[in-house]
């Protein structure tokens, strides 16, 4: 590895660390509470909880058409 590529790699690391240092941190307990609140507020729109009606389900089994 040449000196210039090593310096470039280290500059990218420093830039990434500076970016991460500017981020605001949230406690895990607060993030979990916010996430729980979001999930409860949006539960009525979640198809995994409410199900999907057969008329709007794009993955419903196709009807078999048979000719006699």
PDB file of N, CA and C in Angstrom:
ATOM      1  N   UNK A   1       0.850  -1.163   0.000  1.00  0.00           N
ATOM      2  CA  UNK A   1       0.000   0.000   0.000  1.00  0.00           C
ATOM      3  C   UNK A   1       0.899   1.230   0.000  1.00  0.00           C
ATOM      4  N   UNK A   2       0.647   2.134  -0.908  1.00  0.00           N
ATOM      5  CA  UNK A   2       1.480   3.327  -0.997  1.00  0.00           C
ATOM      6  C   UNK A   2       1.088   4.326   0.084  1.00  0.00           C
ATOM      7  N   UNK A   3       1.946   5.296   0.293  1.00  0.00           N
ATOM      8  CA  UNK A   3       1.724   6.296   1.336  1.00  0.00           C
ATOM      9  C   UNK A   3       0.503   7.152   1.029  1.00  0.00           C
ATOM     10  N   UNK A   4       0.301   7.496  -0.242  1.00  0.00           N
ATOM     11  CA  UNK A   4      -0.837   8.355  -0.595  1.00  0.00           C
ATOM     12  C   UNK A   4      -2.164   7.624  -0.411  1.00  0.00           C
ATOM     13  N   UNK A   5      -2.210   6.332  -0.724  1.00  0.00           N
ATOM     14  CA  UNK A   5      -3.460   5.588  -0.531  1.00  0.00           C
ATOM     15  C   UNK A   5      -3.732   5.369   0.956  1.00  0.00           C
ATOM     16  N   UNK A   6      -2.658   5.229   1.737  1.00  0.00           N
ATOM     17  CA  UNK A   6      -2.810   5.080   3.184  1.00  0.00           C
ATOM     18  C   UNK A   6      -3.352   6.364   3.795  1.00  0.00           C
ATOM     19  N   UNK A   7      -2.839   7.496   3.345  1.00  0.00           N
ATOM     20  CA  UNK A   7      -3.309   8.789   3.840  1.00  0.00           C
ATOM     21  C   UNK A   7      -4.765   9.002   3.446  1.00  0.00           C
ATOM     22  N   UNK A   8      -5.115   8.640   2.223  1.00  0.00           N
ATOM     23  CA  UNK A   8      -6.493   8.779   1.756  1.00  0.00           C
ATOM     24  C   UNK A   8      -7.435   7.920   2.593  1.00  0.00           C
ATOM     25  N   UNK A   9      -7.022   6.700   2.890  1.00  0.00           N
ATOM     26  CA  UNK A   9      -7.846   5.809   3.700  1.00  0.00           C
ATOM     27  C   UNK A   9      -8.024   6.371   5.109  1.00  0.00           C
ATOM     28  N   UNK A  10      -6.961   6.897   5.674  1.00  0.00           N
ATOM     29  CA  UNK A  10      -7.054   7.480   7.013  1.00  0.00           C
ATOM     30  C   UNK A  10      -7.918   8.743   7.027  1.00  0.00           C
ATOM     31  N   UNK A  11      -7.861   9.518   5.966  1.00  0.00           N
ATOM     32  CA  UNK A  11      -8.699  10.719   5.877  1.00  0.00           C
ATOM     33  C   UNK A  11     -10.179  10.327   5.817  1.00  0.00           C
ATOM     34  N   UNK A  12     -10.493   9.230   5.115  1.00  0.00           N
ATOM     35  CA  UNK A  12     -11.873   8.762   5.051  1.00  0.00           C
ATOM     36  C   UNK A  12     -12.337   8.291   6.424  1.00  0.00           C
ATOM     37  N   UNK A  13     -11.460   7.635   7.169  1.00  0.00           N
ATOM     38  CA  UNK A  13     -11.801   7.178   8.513  1.00  0.00           C
ATOM     39  C   UNK A  13     -12.062   8.378   9.414  1.00  0.00           C
ATOM     40  N   UNK A  14     -11.205   9.384   9.342  1.00  0.00           N
ATOM     41  CA  UNK A  14     -11.380  10.588  10.166  1.00  0.00           C
ATOM     42  C   UNK A  14     -12.684  11.292   9.799  1.00  0.00           C
ATOM     43  N   UNK A  15     -12.983  11.384   8.519  1.00  0.00           N
ATOM     44  CA  UNK A  15     -14.210  12.023   8.076  1.00  0.00           C
ATOM     45  C   UNK A  15     -15.429  11.267   8.610  1.00  0.00           C
ATOM     46  N   UNK A  16     -15.392   9.941   8.563  1.00  0.00           N
ATOM     47  CA  UNK A  16     -16.505   9.143   9.069  1.00  0.00           C
ATOM     48  C   UNK A  16     -16.663   9.314  10.580  1.00  0.00           C
ATOM     49  N   UNK A  17     -15.567   9.345  11.299  1.00  0.00           N
ATOM     50  CA  UNK A  17     -15.628   9.535  12.749  1.00  0.00           C
ATOM     51  C   UNK A  17     -16.168  10.918  13.113  1.00  0.00           C
ATOM     52  N   UNK A  18     -15.789  11.932  12.362  1.00  0.00           N
ATOM     53  CA  UNK A  18     -16.321  13.270  12.603  1.00  0.00           C
ATOM     54  C   UNK A  18     -17.824  13.313  12.354  1.00  0.00           C
ATOM     55  N   UNK A  19     -18.263  12.622  11.310  1.00  0.00           N
ATOM     56  CA  UNK A  19     -19.691  12.556  11.008  1.00  0.00           C
ATOM     57  C   UNK A  19     -20.442  11.861  12.145  1.00  0.00           C
ATOM     58  N   UNK A  20     -19.914  10.761  12.641  1.00  0.00           N
ATOM     59  CA  UNK A  20     -20.556  10.026  13.723  1.00  0.00           C
ATOM     60  C   UNK A  20     -20.548  10.818  15.023  1.00  0.00           C
ATOM     61  N   UNK A  21     -19.539  11.638  15.245  1.00  0.00           N
ATOM     62  CA  UNK A  21     -19.457  12.428  16.468  1.00  0.00           C
ATOM     63  C   UNK A  21     -20.530  13.518  16.500  1.00  0.00           C
ATOM     64  N   UNK A  22     -20.988  13.970  15.338  1.00  0.00           N
ATOM     65  CA  UNK A  22     -22.007  15.016  15.275  1.00  0.00           C
ATOM     66  C   UNK A  22     -23.424  14.486  15.471  1.00  0.00           C
ATOM     67  N   UNK A  23     -23.611  13.168  15.416  1.00  0.00           N
ATOM     68  CA  UNK A  23     -24.944  12.591  15.563  1.00  0.00           C
ATOM     69  C   UNK A  23     -25.459  12.773  16.980  1.00  0.00           C
ATOM     70  N   UNK A  24     -26.758  13.011  17.080  1.00  0.00           N
ATOM     71  CA  UNK A  24     -27.358  13.087  18.403  1.00  0.00           C
ATOM     72  C   UNK A  24     -27.678  11.662  18.858  1.00  0.00           C
ATOM     73  N   UNK A  25     -27.416  11.385  20.102  1.00  0.00           N
ATOM     74  CA  UNK A  25     -27.616  10.054  20.642  1.00  0.00           C
ATOM     75  C   UNK A  25     -28.903  10.019  21.445  1.00  0.00           C
ATOM     76  N   UNK A  26     -29.580   8.890  21.367  1.00  0.00           N
ATOM     77  CA  UNK A  26     -30.824   8.680  22.100  1.00  0.00           C
ATOM     78  C   UNK A  26     -30.638   7.434  22.950  1.00  0.00           C
ATOM     79  N   UNK A  27     -31.117   7.497  24.175  1.00  0.00           N
ATOM     80  CA  UNK A  27     -31.025   6.334  25.043  1.00  0.00           C
ATOM     81  C   UNK A  27     -31.861   5.202  24.469  1.00  0.00           C
ATOM     82  N   UNK A  28     -31.417   3.979  24.696  1.00  0.00           N
ATOM     83  CA  UNK A  28     -32.113   2.815  24.170  1.00  0.00           C
ATOM     84  C   UNK A  28     -33.528   2.743  24.730  1.00  0.00           C
ATOM     85  N   UNK A  29     -33.700   3.064  25.998  1.00  0.00           N
ATOM     86  CA  UNK A  29     -35.032   3.012  26.599  1.00  0.00           C
ATOM     87  C   UNK A  29     -35.971   4.002  25.917  1.00  0.00           C
ATOM     88  N   UNK A  30     -35.481   5.184  25.577  1.00  0.00           N
ATOM     89  CA  UNK A  30     -36.312   6.176  24.893  1.00  0.00           C
ATOM     90  C   UNK A  30     -36.613   5.731  23.470  1.00  0.00           C
ATOM     91  N   UNK A  31     -35.631   5.188  22.777  1.00  0.00           N
ATOM     92  CA  UNK A  31     -35.849   4.708  21.413  1.00  0.00           C
ATOM     93  C   UNK A  31     -36.861   3.568  21.402  1.00  0.00           C
ATOM     94  N   UNK A  32     -36.783   2.663  22.383  1.00  0.00           N
ATOM     95  CA  UNK A  32     -37.727   1.549  22.463  1.00  0.00           C
ATOM     96  C   UNK A  32     -39.135   2.056  22.741  1.00  0.00           C
ATOM     97  N   UNK A  33     -39.264   3.033  23.612  1.00  0.00           N
ATOM     98  CA  UNK A  33     -40.579   3.597  23.914  1.00  0.00           C
ATOM     99  C   UNK A  33     -41.167   4.280  22.678  1.00  0.00           C
ATOM    100  N   UNK A  34     -40.351   5.023  21.953  1.00  0.00           N
ATOM    101  CA  UNK A  34     -40.815   5.684  20.728  1.00  0.00           C
ATOM    102  C   UNK A  34     -41.234   4.655  19.683  1.00  0.00           C
ATOM    103  N   UNK A  35     -40.450   3.591  19.550  1.00  0.00           N
ATOM    104  CA  UNK A  35     -40.742   2.535  18.586  1.00  0.00           C
ATOM    105  C   UNK A  35     -42.047   1.833  18.951  1.00  0.00           C
ATOM    106  N   UNK A  36     -42.241   1.548  20.224  1.00  0.00           N
ATOM    107  CA  UNK A  36     -43.470   0.897  20.673  1.00  0.00           C
ATOM    108  C   UNK A  36     -44.665   1.791  20.379  1.00  0.00           C
ATOM    109  N   UNK A  37     -44.551   3.080  20.660  1.00  0.00           N
ATOM    110  CA  UNK A  37     -45.634   4.013  20.400  1.00  0.00           C
ATOM    111  C   UNK A  37     -45.955   4.068  18.909  1.00  0.00           C
ATOM    112  N   UNK A  38     -44.935   4.110  18.077  1.00  0.00           N
ATOM    113  CA  UNK A  38     -45.133   4.127  16.626  1.00  0.00           C
ATOM    114  C   UNK A  38     -45.863   2.868  16.166  1.00  0.00           C
ATOM    115  N   UNK A  39     -45.446   1.719  16.677  1.00  0.00           N
ATOM    116  CA  UNK A  39     -46.065   0.451  16.280  1.00  0.00           C
ATOM    117  C   UNK A  39     -47.530   0.401  16.695  1.00  0.00           C
ATOM    118  N   UNK A  40     -47.825   0.862  17.895  1.00  0.00           N
ATOM    119  CA  UNK A  40     -49.206   0.854  18.364  1.00  0.00           C
ATOM    120  C   UNK A  40     -50.072   1.823  17.571  1.00  0.00           C
ATOM    121  N   UNK A  41     -49.525   2.969  17.195  1.00  0.00           N
ATOM    122  CA  UNK A  41     -50.281   3.943  16.418  1.00  0.00           C
ATOM    123  C   UNK A  41     -50.578   3.453  15.005  1.00  0.00           C
ATOM    124  N   UNK A  42     -49.690   2.639  14.443  1.00  0.00           N
ATOM    125  CA  UNK A  42     -49.835   2.199  13.059  1.00  0.00           C
ATOM    126  C   UNK A  42     -50.269   0.751  12.931  1.00  0.00           C
ATOM    127  N   UNK A  43     -50.701   0.130  14.017  1.00  0.00           N
ATOM    128  CA  UNK A  43     -51.081  -1.286  13.989  1.00  0.00           C
ATOM    129  C   UNK A  43     -52.265  -1.534  13.060  1.00  0.00           C
ATOM    130  N   UNK A  44     -53.192  -0.596  12.968  1.00  0.00           N
ATOM    131  CA  UNK A  44     -54.376  -0.816  12.132  1.00  0.00           C
ATOM    132  C   UNK A  44     -54.041  -0.837  10.648  1.00  0.00           C
ATOM    133  N   UNK A  45     -52.879  -0.350  10.264  1.00  0.00           N
ATOM    134  CA  UNK A  45     -52.477  -0.345   8.851  1.00  0.00           C
ATOM    135  C   UNK A  45     -51.511  -1.479   8.518  1.00  0.00           C
ATOM    136  N   UNK A  46     -51.185  -2.318   9.486  1.00  0.00           N
ATOM    137  CA  UNK A  46     -50.204  -3.383   9.286  1.00  0.00           C
ATOM    138  C   UNK A  46     -50.899  -4.638   8.786  1.00  0.00           C
ATOM    139  N   UNK A  47     -50.626  -5.062   7.549  1.00  0.00           N
ATOM    140  CA  UNK A  47     -51.306  -6.247   7.020  1.00  0.00           C
ATOM    141  C   UNK A  47     -50.904  -7.535   7.737  1.00  0.00           C
ATOM    142  N   UNK A  48     -49.770  -7.548   8.417  1.00  0.00           N
ATOM    143  CA  UNK A  48     -49.392  -8.741   9.167  1.00  0.00           C
ATOM    144  C   UNK A  48     -50.265  -8.909  10.403  1.00  0.00           C
ATOM    145  N   UNK A  49     -50.799  -7.821  10.933  1.00  0.00           N
ATOM    146  CA  UNK A  49     -51.665  -7.885  12.106  1.00  0.00           C
ATOM    147  C   UNK A  49     -53.138  -7.956  11.733  1.00  0.00           C
ATOM    148  N   UNK A  50     -53.546  -7.230  10.707  1.00  0.00           N
ATOM    149  CA  UNK A  50     -54.959  -7.150  10.360  1.00  0.00           C
ATOM    150  C   UNK A  50     -55.363  -8.109   9.262  1.00  0.00           C
ATOM    151  N   UNK A  51     -54.417  -8.627   8.516  1.00  0.00           N
ATOM    152  CA  UNK A  51     -54.742  -9.502   7.398  1.00  0.00           C
ATOM    153  C   UNK A  51     -55.038  -8.702   6.143  1.00  0.00           C
ATOM    154  N   UNK A  52     -55.108  -9.398   5.040  1.00  0.00           N
ATOM    155  CA  UNK A  52     -55.364  -8.763   3.753  1.00  0.00           C
ATOM    156  C   UNK A  52     -56.637  -9.371   3.192  1.00  0.00           C
ATOM    157  N   UNK A  53     -57.544  -8.538   2.724  1.00  0.00           N
ATOM    158  CA  UNK A  53     -58.772  -9.073   2.144  1.00  0.00           C
ATOM    159  C   UNK A  53     -58.445  -9.832   0.862  1.00  0.00           C
ATOM    160  N   UNK A  54     -59.226 -10.841   0.582  1.00  0.00           N
ATOM    161  CA  UNK A  54     -58.926 -11.676  -0.588  1.00  0.00           C
ATOM    162  C   UNK A  54     -59.101 -10.906  -1.895  1.00  0.00           C
ATOM    163  N   UNK A  55     -59.916  -9.877  -1.907  1.00  0.00           N
ATOM    164  CA  UNK A  55     -60.115  -9.122  -3.147  1.00  0.00           C
ATOM    165  C   UNK A  55     -58.926  -8.232  -3.486  1.00  0.00           C
ATOM    166  N   UNK A  56     -58.163  -7.804  -2.469  1.00  0.00           N
ATOM    167  CA  UNK A  56     -57.020  -6.930  -2.735  1.00  0.00           C
ATOM    168  C   UNK A  56     -55.682  -7.653  -2.628  1.00  0.00           C
ATOM    169  N   UNK A  57     -55.702  -8.941  -2.346  1.00  0.00           N
ATOM    170  CA  UNK A  57     -54.466  -9.701  -2.174  1.00  0.00           C
ATOM    171  C   UNK A  57     -53.896 -10.090  -3.540  1.00  0.00           C
ATOM    172  N   UNK A  58     -52.736  -9.553  -3.928  1.00  0.00           N
ATOM    173  CA  UNK A  58     -52.161  -9.905  -5.234  1.00  0.00           C
ATOM    174  C   UNK A  58     -51.570 -11.324  -5.246  1.00  0.00           C
ATOM    175  N   UNK A  59     -51.435 -11.953  -4.089  1.00  0.00           N
ATOM    176  CA  UNK A  59     -50.831 -13.273  -4.014  1.00  0.00           C
ATOM    177  C   UNK A  59     -51.855 -14.377  -3.752  1.00  0.00           C
ATOM    178  N   UNK A  60     -53.134 -14.079  -3.934  1.00  0.00           N
ATOM    179  CA  UNK A  60     -54.152 -15.077  -3.700  1.00  0.00           C
ATOM    180  C   UNK A  60     -54.020 -16.180  -4.750  1.00  0.00           C
ATOM    181  N   UNK A  61     -54.460 -17.379  -4.413  1.00  0.00           N
ATOM    182  CA  UNK A  61     -54.382 -18.473  -5.397  1.00  0.00           C
ATOM    183  C   UNK A  61     -55.237 -18.161  -6.620  1.00  0.00           C
ATOM    184  N   UNK A  62     -54.675 -18.420  -7.748  1.00  0.00           N
ATOM    185  CA  UNK A  62     -55.390 -18.144  -9.000  1.00  0.00           C
ATOM    186  C   UNK A  62     -56.479 -19.183  -9.218  1.00  0.00           C
ATOM    187  N   UNK A  63     -57.609 -18.751  -9.763  1.00  0.00           N
ATOM    188  CA  UNK A  63     -58.693 -19.662 -10.081  1.00  0.00           C
ATOM    189  C   UNK A  63     -58.288 -20.463 -11.308  1.00  0.00           C
ATOM    190  N   UNK A  64     -58.613 -21.733 -11.266  1.00  0.00           N
ATOM    191  CA  UNK A  64     -58.271 -22.601 -12.388  1.00  0.00           C
ATOM    192  C   UNK A  64     -59.424 -22.558 -13.383  1.00  0.00           C
ATOM    193  N   UNK A  65     -59.080 -22.328 -14.608  1.00  0.00           N
ATOM    194  CA  UNK A  65     -60.077 -22.282 -15.667  1.00  0.00           C
ATOM    195  C   UNK A  65     -59.926 -23.573 -16.492  1.00  0.00           C
ATOM    196  N   UNK A  66     -60.970 -24.339 -16.520  1.00  0.00           N
ATOM    197  CA  UNK A  66     -60.868 -25.585 -17.285  1.00  0.00           C
ATOM    198  C   UNK A  66     -61.937 -25.585 -18.382  1.00  0.00           C
ATOM    199  N   UNK A  67     -61.554 -26.041 -19.531  1.00  0.00           N
ATOM    200  CA  UNK A  67     -62.479 -26.157 -20.661  1.00  0.00           C
ATOM    201  C   UNK A  67     -62.882 -27.611 -20.791  1.00  0.00           C
ATOM    202  N   UNK A  68     -64.146 -27.817 -21.089  1.00  0.00           N
ATOM    203  CA  UNK A  68     -64.629 -29.194 -21.244  1.00  0.00           C
ATOM    204  C   UNK A  68     -64.516 -29.647 -22.658  1.00  0.00           C
TER     205      UNK A  68
END
